[in-house]
Short mmCIF file of C-alpha atoms and ligand atoms in Angstrom, two decimals:
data_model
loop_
_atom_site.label_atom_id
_atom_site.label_comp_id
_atom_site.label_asym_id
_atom_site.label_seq_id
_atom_site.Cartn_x
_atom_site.Cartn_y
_atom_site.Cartn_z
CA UNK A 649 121.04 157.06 92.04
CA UNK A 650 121.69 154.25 89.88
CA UNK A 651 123.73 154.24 86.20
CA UNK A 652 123.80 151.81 84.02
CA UNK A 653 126.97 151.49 81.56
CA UNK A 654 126.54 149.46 78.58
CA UNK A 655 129.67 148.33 76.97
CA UNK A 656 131.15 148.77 73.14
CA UNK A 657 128.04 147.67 71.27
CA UNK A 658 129.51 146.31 67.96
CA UNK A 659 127.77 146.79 64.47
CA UNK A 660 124.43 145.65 63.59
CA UNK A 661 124.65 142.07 66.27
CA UNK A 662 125.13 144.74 69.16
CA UNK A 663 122.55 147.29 68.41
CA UNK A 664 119.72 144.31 67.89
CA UNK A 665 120.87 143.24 71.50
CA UNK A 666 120.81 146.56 72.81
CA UNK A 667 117.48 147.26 71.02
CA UNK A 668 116.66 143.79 72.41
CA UNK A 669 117.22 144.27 76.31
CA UNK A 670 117.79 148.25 77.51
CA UNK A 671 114.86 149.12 78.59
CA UNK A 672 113.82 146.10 80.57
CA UNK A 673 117.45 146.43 81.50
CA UNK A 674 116.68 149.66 82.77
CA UNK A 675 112.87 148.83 84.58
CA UNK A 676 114.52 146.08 86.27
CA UNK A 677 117.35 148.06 88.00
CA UNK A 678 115.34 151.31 88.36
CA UNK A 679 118.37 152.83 86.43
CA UNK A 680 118.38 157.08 86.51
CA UNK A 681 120.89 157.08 83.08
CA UNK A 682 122.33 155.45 80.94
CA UNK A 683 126.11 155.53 79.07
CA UNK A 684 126.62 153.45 76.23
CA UNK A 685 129.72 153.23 74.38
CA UNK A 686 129.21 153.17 70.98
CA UNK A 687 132.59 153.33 69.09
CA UNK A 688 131.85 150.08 67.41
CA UNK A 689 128.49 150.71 66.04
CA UNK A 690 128.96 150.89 62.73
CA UNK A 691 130.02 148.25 60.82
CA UNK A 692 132.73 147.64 63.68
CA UNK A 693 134.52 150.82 63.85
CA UNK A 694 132.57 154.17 64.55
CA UNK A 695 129.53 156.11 64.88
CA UNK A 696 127.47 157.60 62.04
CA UNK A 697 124.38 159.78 62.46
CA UNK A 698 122.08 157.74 61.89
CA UNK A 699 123.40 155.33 64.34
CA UNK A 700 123.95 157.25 66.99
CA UNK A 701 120.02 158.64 66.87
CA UNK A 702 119.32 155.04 66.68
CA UNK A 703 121.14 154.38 69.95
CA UNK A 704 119.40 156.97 71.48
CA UNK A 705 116.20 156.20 70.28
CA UNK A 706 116.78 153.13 72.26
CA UNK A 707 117.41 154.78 75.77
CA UNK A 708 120.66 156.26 76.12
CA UNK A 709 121.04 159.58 77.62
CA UNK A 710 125.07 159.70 76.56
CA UNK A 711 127.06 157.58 74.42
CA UNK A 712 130.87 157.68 74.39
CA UNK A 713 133.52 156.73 71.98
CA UNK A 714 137.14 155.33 72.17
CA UNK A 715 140.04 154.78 69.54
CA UNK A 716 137.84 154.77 66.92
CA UNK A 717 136.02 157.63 67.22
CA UNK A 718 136.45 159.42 64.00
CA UNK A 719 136.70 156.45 61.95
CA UNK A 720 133.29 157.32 59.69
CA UNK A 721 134.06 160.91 58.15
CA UNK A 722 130.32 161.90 59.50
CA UNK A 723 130.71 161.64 63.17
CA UNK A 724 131.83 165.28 62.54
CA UNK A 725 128.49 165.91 61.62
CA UNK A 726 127.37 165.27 65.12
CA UNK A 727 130.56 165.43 66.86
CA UNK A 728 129.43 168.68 68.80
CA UNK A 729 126.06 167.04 70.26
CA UNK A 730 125.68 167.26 73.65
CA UNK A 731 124.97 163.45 74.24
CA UNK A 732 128.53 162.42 72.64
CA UNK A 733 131.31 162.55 74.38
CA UNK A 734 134.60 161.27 72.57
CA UNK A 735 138.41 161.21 73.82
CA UNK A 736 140.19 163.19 75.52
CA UNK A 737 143.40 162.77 74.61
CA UNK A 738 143.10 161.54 70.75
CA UNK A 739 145.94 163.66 68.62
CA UNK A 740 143.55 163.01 65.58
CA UNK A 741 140.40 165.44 66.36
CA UNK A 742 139.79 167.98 69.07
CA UNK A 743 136.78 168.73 67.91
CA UNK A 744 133.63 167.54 70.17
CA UNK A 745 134.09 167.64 73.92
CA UNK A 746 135.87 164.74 76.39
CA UNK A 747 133.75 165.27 79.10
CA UNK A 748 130.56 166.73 79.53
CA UNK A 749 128.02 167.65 82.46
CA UNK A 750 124.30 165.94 83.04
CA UNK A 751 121.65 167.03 84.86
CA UNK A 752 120.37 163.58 87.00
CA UNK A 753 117.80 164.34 89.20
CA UNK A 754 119.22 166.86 91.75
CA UNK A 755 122.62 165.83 90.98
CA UNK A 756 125.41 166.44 87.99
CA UNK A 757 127.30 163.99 86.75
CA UNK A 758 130.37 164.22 84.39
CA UNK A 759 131.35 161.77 82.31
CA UNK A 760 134.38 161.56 80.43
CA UNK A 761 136.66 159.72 77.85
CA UNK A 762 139.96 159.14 78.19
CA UNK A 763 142.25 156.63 76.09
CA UNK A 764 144.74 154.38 77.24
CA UNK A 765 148.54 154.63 75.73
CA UNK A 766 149.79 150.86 76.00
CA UNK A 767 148.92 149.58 72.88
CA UNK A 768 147.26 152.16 71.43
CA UNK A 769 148.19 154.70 68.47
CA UNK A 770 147.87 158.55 68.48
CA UNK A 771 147.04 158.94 72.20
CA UNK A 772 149.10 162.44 73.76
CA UNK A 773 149.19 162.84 76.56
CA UNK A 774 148.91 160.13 78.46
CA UNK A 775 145.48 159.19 80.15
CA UNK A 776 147.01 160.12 83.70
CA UNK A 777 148.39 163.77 82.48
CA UNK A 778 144.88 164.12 80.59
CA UNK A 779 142.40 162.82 82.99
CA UNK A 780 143.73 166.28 85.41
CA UNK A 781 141.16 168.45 83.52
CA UNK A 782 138.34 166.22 84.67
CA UNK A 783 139.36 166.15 88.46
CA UNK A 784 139.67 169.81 88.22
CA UNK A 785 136.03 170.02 86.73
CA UNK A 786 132.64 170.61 89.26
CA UNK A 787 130.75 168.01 89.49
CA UNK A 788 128.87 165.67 92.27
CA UNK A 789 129.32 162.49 90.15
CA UNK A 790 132.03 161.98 87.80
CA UNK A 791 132.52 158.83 85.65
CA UNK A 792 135.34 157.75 83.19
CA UNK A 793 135.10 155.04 80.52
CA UNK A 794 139.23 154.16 80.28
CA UNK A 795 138.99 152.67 76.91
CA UNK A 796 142.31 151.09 77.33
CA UNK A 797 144.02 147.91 76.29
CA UNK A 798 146.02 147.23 79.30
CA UNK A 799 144.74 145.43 82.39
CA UNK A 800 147.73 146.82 84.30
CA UNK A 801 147.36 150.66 83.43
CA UNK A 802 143.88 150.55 84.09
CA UNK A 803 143.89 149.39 87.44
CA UNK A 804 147.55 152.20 87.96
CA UNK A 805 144.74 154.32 86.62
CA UNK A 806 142.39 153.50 89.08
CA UNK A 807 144.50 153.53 91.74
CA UNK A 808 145.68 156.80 90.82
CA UNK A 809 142.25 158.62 90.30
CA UNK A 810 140.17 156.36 92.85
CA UNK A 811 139.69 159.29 95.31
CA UNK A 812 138.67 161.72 92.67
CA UNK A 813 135.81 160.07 90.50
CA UNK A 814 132.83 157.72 91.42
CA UNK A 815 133.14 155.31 89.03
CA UNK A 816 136.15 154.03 86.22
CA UNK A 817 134.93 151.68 83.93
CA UNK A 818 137.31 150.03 81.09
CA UNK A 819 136.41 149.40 77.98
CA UNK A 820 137.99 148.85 74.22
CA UNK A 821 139.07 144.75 74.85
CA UNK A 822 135.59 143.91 74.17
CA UNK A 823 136.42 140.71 77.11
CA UNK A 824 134.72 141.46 80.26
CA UNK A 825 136.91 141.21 83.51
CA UNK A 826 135.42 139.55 86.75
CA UNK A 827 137.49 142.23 88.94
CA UNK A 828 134.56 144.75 89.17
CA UNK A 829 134.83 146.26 93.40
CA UNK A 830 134.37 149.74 95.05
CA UNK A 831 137.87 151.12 95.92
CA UNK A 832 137.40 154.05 98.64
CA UNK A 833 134.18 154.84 96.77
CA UNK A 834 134.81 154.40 93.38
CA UNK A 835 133.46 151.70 91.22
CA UNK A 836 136.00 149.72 88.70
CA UNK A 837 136.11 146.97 86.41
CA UNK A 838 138.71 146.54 84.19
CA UNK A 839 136.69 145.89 80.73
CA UNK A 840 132.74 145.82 80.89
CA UNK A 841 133.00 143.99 77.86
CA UNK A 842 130.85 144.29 74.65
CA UNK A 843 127.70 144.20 73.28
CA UNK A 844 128.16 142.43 70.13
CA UNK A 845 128.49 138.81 68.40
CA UNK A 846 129.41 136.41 71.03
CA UNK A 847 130.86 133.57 68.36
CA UNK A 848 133.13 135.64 67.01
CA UNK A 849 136.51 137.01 68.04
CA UNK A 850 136.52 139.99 69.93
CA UNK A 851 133.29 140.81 67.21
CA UNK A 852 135.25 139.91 64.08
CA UNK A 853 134.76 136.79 61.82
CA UNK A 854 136.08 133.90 63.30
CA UNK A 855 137.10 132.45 59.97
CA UNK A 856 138.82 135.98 58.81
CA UNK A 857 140.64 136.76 61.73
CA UNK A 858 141.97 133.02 62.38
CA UNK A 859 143.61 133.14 58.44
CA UNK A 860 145.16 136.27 59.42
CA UNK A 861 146.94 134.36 62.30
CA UNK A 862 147.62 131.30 60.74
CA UNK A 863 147.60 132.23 56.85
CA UNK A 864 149.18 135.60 57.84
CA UNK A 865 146.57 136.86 55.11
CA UNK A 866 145.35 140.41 54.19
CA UNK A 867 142.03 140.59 55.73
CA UNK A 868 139.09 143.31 56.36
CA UNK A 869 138.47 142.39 60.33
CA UNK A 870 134.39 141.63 59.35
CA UNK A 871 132.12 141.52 61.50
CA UNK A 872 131.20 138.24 62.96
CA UNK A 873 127.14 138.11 62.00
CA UNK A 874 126.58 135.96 65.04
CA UNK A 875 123.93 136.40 67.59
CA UNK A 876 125.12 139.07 70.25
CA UNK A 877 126.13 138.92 73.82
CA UNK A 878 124.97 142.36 75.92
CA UNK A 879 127.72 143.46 78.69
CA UNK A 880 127.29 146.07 81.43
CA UNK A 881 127.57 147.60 85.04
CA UNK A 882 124.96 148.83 87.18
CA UNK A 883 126.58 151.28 89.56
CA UNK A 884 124.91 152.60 92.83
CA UNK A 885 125.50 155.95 94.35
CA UNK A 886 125.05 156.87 97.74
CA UNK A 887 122.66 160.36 97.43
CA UNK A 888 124.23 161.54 100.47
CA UNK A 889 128.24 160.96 99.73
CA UNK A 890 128.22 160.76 95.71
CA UNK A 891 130.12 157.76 96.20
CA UNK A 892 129.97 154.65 94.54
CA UNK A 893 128.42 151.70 96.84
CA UNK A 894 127.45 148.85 94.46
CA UNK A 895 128.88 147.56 91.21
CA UNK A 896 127.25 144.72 89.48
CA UNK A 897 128.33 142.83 86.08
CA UNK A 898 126.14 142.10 83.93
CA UNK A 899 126.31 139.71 80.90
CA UNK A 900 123.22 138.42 78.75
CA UNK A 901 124.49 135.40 76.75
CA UNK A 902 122.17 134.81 73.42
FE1 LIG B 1552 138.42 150.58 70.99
#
């Protein structure tokens, strides 16, 4: 079984890239499905519907969210779809589901959401206290995007949760680590990284976000309309053990 995870595709630059590359993406690593997190993909914060069919339409069998998950009023529109699968542990909404079950082959996997708390506003509780629901869930595969901004709880994560799922994949930082292993079966990387305007910063206007450094200006955070850079994982599951075996980064530079 192989999954591919594409990470936070940003705005219009990082749908064009995913458009661009998925499925030759997915013909070269004879990927099964395919998780793309899409919290980003409207004008750099959120998912609309029309987006999200669009992402879709382009080959993903799940997409998942992160911090900004409810940041266009019509993701409750399609919050409820079974091929979304947003936060668990966001105080704002607790509408839509934070994990749900797939049917891969002769296999299910689970994937889930869960939100880091360093740095980040209206997470409760915490992604360790949260992420118990998911290892008490049935499943042969589980795997958890950790949209987190902390290198250090991510990995405590990991650590902590590394003999209950197959794979824990960060996103949210948008910069992708080099760290990516198998720990007692589970795949990790701290950050996959993002699919979205590679001159930019972090997606945003380099120009905009540099005057709110330096001029310590008011600014909007838009987004960069540079050519995009596509991040992912391709992850590799033993059929007999459900364990992870093989993680591999991948990053296509425009
Ligand atoms: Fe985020």
């Amino acid at each position: 079984m192989k999954i591919l995870f594409v990470g936070d595709i940003v705005s219009r630059p990082g749908r064009r890239v995913l458009e661009k590359h998925l499925k030759s993406l997915q013909k070269k690593h004879d990927i099964d499905f395919t998780i793309v997190n899409a919290e980003n993909a409207a004008h750099g914060k959120g998912l609309t519907p029309k987006i999200f069919n669009q992402i879709i339409g382009f080959g993903a069998d799940v997409i998942t969210l992160g911090n900004h998950a409810y940041a266009k009023e019509e993701i409750f529109e399609i919050i409820n779809d079974e091929k979304i699968v947003r936060p668990i542990n966001l105080t704002t909404s607790k509408m839509g589901k934070g994990y749900r079950l797939f049917k891969v082959l002769d296999k299910t996997i689970l994937v889930g959401n869960v939100c880091g708390e360093a740095f980040m506003h209206n997470v409760d509780p915490d992604p360790f206290i949260a992420s118990l629901e998911f290892v008490n869930a049935k499943a042969d595969i589980k795997i958890m995007d950790l949209h987190g901004e902390a290198t250090a709880e991510k990995v405590a994560y990991m650590h902590y949760f590394k003999n209950d799922f197959t794979a824990i994949l960060g996103t949210h930082t948008h910069v992708q680590t080099a760290d990516e292993d198998i720990f007692n079966g589970c795949a990790y990387i701290s950050d996959v990284g993002m699919s979205g305007p590679y001159e930019s910063v972090i997606g945003r206007d380099i120009d905009e976000v540099i005057s709110r450094f330096v001029g310590n200006e008011q600014t909007y955070y838009t987004v960069s309309k540079n050519e995009a850079v596509l991040c992912a994982v391709v992850i590799e599951i033993d059929e007999k053990t459900n364990r992870a075996s093989k993680i591999e980064r991948i990053q296509i530079r425009p």
